[in-house]
mmCIF file of C-alpha atoms in Angstrom:
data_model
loop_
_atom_site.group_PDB
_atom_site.id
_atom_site.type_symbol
_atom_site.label_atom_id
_atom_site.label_comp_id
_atom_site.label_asym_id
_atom_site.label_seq_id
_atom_site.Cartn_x
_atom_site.Cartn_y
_atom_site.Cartn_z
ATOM 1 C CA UNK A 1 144.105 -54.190 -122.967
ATOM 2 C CA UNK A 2 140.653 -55.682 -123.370
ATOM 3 C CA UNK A 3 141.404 -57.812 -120.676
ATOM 4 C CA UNK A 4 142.178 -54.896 -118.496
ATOM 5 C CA UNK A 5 139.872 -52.390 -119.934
ATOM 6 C CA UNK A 6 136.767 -54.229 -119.092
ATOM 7 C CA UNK A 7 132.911 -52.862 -119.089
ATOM 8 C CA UNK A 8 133.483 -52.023 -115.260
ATOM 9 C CA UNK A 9 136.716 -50.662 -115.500
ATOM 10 C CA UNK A 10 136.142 -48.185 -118.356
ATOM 11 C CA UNK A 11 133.282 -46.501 -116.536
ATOM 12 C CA UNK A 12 135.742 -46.088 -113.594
ATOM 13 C CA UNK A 13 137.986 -44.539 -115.852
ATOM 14 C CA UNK A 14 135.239 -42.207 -117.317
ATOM 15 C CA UNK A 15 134.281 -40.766 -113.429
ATOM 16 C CA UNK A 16 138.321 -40.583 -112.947
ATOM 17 C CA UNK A 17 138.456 -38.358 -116.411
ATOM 18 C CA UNK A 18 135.702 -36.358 -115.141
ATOM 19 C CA UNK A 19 137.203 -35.845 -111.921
ATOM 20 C CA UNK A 20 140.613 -35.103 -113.071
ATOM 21 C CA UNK A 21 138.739 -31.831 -115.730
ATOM 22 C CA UNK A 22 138.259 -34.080 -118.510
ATOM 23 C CA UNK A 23 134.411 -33.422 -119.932
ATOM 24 C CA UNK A 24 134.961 -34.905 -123.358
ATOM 25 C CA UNK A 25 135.417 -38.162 -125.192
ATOM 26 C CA UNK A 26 136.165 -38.810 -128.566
ATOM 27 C CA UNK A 27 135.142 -41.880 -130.147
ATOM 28 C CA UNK A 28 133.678 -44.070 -133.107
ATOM 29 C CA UNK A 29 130.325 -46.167 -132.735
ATOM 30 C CA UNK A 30 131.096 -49.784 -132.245
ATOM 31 C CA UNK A 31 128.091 -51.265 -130.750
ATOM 32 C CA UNK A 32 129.537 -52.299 -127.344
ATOM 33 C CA UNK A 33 131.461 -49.225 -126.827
ATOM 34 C CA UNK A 34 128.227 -46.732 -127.130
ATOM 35 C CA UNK A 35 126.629 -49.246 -124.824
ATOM 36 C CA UNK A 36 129.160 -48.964 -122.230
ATOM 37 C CA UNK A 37 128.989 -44.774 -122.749
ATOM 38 C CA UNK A 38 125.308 -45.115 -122.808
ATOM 39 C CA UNK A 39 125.470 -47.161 -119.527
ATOM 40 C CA UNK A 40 128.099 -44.495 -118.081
ATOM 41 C CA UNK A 41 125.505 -41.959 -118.723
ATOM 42 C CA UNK A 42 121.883 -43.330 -117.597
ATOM 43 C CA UNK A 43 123.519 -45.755 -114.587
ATOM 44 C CA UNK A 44 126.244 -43.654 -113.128
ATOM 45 C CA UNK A 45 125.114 -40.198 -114.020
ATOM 46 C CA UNK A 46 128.211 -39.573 -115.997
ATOM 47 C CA UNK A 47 128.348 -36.115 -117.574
ATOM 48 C CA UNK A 48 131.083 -36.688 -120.118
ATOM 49 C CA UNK A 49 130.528 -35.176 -123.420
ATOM 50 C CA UNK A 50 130.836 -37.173 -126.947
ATOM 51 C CA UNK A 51 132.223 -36.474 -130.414
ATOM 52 C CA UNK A 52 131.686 -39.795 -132.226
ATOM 53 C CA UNK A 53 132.445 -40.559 -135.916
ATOM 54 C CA UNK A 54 129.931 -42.563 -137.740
ATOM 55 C CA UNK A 55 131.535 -45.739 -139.279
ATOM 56 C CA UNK A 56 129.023 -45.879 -141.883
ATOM 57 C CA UNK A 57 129.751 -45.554 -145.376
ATOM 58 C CA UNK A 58 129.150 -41.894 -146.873
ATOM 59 C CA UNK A 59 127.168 -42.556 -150.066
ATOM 60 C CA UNK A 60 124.571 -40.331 -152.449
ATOM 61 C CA UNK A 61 121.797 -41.170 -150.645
ATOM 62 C CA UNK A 62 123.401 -41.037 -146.977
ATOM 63 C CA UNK A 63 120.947 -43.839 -145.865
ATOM 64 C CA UNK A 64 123.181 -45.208 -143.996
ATOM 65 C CA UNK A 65 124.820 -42.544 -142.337
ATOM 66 C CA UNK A 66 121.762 -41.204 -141.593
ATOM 67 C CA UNK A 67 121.124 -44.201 -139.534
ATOM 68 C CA UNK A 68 124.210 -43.879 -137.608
ATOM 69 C CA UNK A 69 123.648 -40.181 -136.721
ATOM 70 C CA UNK A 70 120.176 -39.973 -135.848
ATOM 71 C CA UNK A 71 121.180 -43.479 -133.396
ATOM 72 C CA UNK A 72 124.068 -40.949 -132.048
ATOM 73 C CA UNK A 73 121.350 -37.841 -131.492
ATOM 74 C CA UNK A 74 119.247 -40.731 -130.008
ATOM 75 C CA UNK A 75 121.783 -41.299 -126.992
ATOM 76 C CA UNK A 76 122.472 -37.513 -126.478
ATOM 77 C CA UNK A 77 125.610 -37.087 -128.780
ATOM 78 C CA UNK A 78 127.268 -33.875 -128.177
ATOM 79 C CA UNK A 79 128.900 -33.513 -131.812
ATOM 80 C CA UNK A 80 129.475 -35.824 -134.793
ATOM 81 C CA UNK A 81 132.634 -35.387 -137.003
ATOM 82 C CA UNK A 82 132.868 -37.418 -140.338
ATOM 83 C CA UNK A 83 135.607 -40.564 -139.627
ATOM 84 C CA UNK A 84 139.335 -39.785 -141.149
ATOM 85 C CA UNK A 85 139.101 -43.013 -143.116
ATOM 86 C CA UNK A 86 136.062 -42.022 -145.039
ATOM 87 C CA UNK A 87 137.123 -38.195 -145.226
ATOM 88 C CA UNK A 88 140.787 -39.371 -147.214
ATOM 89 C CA UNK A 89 139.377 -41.591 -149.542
ATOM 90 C CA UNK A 90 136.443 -39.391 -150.163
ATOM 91 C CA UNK A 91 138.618 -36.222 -151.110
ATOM 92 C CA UNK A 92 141.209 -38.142 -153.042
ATOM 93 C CA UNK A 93 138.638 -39.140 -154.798
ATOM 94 C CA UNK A 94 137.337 -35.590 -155.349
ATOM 95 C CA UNK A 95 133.914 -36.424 -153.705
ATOM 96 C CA UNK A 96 133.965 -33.168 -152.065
ATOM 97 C CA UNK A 97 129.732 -33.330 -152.419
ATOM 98 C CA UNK A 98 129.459 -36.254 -150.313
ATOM 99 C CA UNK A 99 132.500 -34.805 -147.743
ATOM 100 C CA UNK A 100 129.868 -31.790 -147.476
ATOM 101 C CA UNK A 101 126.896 -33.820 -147.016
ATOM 102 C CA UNK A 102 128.095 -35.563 -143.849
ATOM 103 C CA UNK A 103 128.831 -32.137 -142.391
ATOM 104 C CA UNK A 104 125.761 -30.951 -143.183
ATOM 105 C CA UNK A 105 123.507 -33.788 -141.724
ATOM 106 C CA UNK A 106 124.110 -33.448 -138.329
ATOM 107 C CA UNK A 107 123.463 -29.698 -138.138
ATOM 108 C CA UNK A 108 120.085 -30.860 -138.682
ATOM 109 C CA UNK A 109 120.034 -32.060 -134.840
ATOM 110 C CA UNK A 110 121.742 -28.457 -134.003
ATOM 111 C CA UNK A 111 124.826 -30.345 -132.803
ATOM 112 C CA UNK A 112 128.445 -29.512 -133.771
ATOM 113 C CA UNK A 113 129.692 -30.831 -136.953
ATOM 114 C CA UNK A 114 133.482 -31.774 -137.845
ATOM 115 C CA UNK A 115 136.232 -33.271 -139.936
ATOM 116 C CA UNK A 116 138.231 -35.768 -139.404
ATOM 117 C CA UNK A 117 141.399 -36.507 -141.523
ATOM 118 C CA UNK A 118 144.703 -38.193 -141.759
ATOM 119 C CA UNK A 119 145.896 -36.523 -144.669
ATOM 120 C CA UNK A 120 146.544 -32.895 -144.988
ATOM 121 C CA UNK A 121 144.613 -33.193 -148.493
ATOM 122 C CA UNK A 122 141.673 -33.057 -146.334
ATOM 123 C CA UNK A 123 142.244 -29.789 -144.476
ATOM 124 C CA UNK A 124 143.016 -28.084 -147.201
ATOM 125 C CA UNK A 125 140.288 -29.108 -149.533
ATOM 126 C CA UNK A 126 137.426 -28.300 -146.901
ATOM 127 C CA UNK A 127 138.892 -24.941 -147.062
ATOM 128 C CA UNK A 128 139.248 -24.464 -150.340
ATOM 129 C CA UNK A 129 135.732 -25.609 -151.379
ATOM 130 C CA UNK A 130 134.150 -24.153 -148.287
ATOM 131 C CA UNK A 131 132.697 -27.364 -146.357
ATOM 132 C CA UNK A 132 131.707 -25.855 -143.207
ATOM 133 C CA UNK A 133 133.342 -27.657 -140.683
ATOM 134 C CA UNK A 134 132.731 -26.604 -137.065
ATOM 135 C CA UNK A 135 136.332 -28.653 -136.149
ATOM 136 C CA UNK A 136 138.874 -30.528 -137.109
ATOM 137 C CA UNK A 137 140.325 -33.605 -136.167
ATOM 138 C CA UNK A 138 144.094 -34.303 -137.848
ATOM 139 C CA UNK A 139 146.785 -36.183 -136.926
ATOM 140 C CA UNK A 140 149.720 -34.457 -135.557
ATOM 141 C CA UNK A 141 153.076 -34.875 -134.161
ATOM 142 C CA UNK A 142 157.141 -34.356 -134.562
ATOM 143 C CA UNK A 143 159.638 -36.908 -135.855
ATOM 144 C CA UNK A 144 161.766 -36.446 -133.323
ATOM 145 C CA UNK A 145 162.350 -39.943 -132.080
ATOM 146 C CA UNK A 146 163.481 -43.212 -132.882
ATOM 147 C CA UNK A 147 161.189 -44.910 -135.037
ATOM 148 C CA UNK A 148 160.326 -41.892 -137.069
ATOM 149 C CA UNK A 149 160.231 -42.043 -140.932
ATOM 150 C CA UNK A 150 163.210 -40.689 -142.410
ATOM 151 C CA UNK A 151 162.275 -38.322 -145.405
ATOM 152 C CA UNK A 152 162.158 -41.385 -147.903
ATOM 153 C CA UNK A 153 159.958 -43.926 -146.346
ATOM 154 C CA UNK A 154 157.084 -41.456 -146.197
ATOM 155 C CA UNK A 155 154.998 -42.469 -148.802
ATOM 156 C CA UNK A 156 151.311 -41.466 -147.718
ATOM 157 C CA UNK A 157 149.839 -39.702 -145.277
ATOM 158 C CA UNK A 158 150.250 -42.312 -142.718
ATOM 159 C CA UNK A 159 151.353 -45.500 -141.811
ATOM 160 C CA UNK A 160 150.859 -47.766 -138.456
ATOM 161 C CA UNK A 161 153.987 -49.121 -138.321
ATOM 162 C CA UNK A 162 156.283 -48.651 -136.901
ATOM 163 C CA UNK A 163 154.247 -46.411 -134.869
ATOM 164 C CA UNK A 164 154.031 -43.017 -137.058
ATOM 165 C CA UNK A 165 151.317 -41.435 -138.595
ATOM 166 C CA UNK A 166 151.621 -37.992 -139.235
ATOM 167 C CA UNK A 167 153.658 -37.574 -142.592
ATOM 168 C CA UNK A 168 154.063 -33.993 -142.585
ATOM 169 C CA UNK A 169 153.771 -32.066 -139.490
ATOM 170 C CA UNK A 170 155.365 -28.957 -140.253
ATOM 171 C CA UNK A 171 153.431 -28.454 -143.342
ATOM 172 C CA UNK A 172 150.525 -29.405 -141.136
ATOM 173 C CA UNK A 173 151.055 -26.620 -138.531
ATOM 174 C CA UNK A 174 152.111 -23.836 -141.187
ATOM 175 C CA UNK A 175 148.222 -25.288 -142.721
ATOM 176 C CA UNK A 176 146.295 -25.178 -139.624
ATOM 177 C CA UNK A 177 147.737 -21.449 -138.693
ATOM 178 C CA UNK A 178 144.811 -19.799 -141.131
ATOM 179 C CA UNK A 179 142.092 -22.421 -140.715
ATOM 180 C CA UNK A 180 139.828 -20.461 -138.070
ATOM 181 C CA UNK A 181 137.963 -23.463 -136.252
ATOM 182 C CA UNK A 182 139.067 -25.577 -133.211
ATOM 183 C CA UNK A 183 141.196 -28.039 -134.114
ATOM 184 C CA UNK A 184 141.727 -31.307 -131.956
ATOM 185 C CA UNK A 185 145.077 -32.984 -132.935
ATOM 186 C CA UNK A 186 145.314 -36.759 -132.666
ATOM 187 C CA UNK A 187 148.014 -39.774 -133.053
ATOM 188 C CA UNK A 188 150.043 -37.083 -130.900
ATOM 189 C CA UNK A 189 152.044 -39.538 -129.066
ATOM 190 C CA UNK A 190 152.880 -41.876 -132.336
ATOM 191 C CA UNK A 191 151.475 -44.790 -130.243
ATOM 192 C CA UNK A 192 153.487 -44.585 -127.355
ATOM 193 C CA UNK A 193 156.415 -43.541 -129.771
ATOM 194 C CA UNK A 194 156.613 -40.276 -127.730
ATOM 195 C CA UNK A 195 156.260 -39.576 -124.397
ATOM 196 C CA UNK A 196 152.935 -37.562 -122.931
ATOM 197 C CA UNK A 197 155.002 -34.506 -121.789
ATOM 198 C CA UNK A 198 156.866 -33.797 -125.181
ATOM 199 C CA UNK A 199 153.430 -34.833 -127.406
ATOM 200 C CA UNK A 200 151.348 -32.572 -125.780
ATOM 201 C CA UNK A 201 153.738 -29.343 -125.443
ATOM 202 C CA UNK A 202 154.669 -29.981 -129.383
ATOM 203 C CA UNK A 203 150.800 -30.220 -130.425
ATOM 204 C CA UNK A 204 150.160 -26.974 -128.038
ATOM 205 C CA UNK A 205 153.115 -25.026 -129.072
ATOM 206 C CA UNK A 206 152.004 -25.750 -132.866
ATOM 207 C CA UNK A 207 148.842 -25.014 -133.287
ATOM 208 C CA UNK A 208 146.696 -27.093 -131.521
ATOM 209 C CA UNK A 209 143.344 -26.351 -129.700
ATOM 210 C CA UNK A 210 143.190 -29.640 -128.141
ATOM 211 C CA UNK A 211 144.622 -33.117 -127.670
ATOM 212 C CA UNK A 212 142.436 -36.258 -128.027
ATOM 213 C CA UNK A 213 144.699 -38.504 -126.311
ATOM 214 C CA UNK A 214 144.380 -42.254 -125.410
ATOM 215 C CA UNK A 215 145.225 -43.464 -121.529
ATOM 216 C CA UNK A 216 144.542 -45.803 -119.000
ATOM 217 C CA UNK A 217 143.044 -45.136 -115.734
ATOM 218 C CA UNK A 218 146.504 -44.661 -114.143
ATOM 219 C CA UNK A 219 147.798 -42.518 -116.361
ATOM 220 C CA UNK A 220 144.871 -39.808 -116.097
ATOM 221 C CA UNK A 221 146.627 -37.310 -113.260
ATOM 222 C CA UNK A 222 150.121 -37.258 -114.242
ATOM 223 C CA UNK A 223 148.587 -36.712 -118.512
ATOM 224 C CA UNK A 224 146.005 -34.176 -117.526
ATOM 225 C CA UNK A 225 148.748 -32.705 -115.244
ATOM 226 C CA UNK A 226 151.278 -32.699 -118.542
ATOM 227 C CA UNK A 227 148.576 -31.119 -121.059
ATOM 228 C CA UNK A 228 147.944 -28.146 -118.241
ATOM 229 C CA UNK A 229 151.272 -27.124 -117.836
ATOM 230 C CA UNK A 230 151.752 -27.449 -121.901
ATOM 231 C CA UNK A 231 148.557 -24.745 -122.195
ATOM 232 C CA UNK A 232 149.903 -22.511 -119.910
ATOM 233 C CA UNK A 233 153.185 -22.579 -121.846
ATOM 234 C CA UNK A 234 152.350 -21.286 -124.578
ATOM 235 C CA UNK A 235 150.120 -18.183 -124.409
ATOM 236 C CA UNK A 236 151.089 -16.255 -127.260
ATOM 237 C CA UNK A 237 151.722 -18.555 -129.645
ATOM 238 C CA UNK A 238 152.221 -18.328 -133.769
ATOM 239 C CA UNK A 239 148.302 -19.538 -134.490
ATOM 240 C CA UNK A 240 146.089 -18.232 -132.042
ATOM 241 C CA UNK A 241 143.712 -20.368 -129.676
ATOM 242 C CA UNK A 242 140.730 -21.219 -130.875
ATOM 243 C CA UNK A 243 138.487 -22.609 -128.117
#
């Protein structure tokens, strides 16, 4: 993929996005890649919006992360959500002070401020202790194909092989259906476990607000073409749209 997916091509595929409706990445904040973004933006007048993660470490004093976000803000970052890793092991560790501190801090920059999560755990306890989250990001899709888990291999909230990683999406979507903010579902096609087409109408039908979904430059049309027809599907669904 790398060799593919080099510096010139990805900014193609960022002004085919655009073109095809697309007006937002999502993204963490490797070096290179915000350089390449950063490049798309100041050299080819690319108007793609971001929601990046921070990768750095949520701690009491939020040094760190306080680095990362105000380097984000720097560049013109749309909205900041706090990285899925970080946001399991913080709440099942009961650090929900630290979960709401890296919400909090990029409010300061009057930008959007999320969640991101793997586990259900996570969606749940925002709720419960009131972390205001302006989104969610949570992994989300069926187990309706080959290389699903059968009930008794699932033994966390996910796992990478052999290409699964939500554990419980039913309980998932009967969750989401009272949490009132956008929620962007991820991991939707099980890394190529599923096909586009079925991912996207099972996230929409479910719950759903949007899809953060991973492609090449070929793929764009037919996806964005898949994800439209899936919206307009589903009008009056259980759990209302969002955004």
């Amino acid at each position: 993929a790398a060799q593919y997916n080099t510096d010139e091509k990805i900014m193609e595929t960022l002004a085919l996005a655009e073109k095809q409706g697309i007006n937002t990445l999502t993204i963490h904040n490797p070096p290179h890649a915000i350089s390449v973004l950063r490049r798309y933006r100041t050299e080819r007048g690319g108007k793609i919006q971001w929601i990046v993660c921070p990768t750095a470490q949520v701690e009491p004093d939020m040094a760190k992360y306080r680095q990362h976000v105000e380097a984000l803000m720097k560049d013109g970052c749309e909205a900041i959500y706090l990285w899925g890793v970080h946001a399991d092991s913080l709440v099942a560790q009961g650090k929900m002070d630290l979960v709401a501190k890296a919400v909090e801090l990029p409010k300061e920059f009057g930008v959007p401020s999320g969640v991101g999560a793997h586990s259900l755990d996570v969606i749940k306890a925002c709720e419960q202790h009131g972390v205001k989250a302006d989104f969610y990001i949570k992994t989300f899709h069926h187990h309706s194909y080959p290389t699903a888990p059968k009930a008794d291999e699932i033994k966390g909230a996910y796992k990478e092989f052999p290409g699964y990683w939500c554990a419980n999406p039913q309980e998932t979507a009967d969750v989401m259906k009272s949490v009132k903010q956008p929620w962007i579902a991820f991991k939707t096609m099980a890394a190529g476990a599923i096909a586009p087409k079925n991912a996207f109408r099972y996230a929409f039908k479910n719950g759903a607000d949007f899809v953060l979904a991973g492609m090449f430059d070929f793929e764009l049309a037919e996806d964005v073409q898949h994800a439209r027809e899936a919206i307009a599907s589903y009008p009056d669904r259980d759990r209302p749209w969002v955004a």
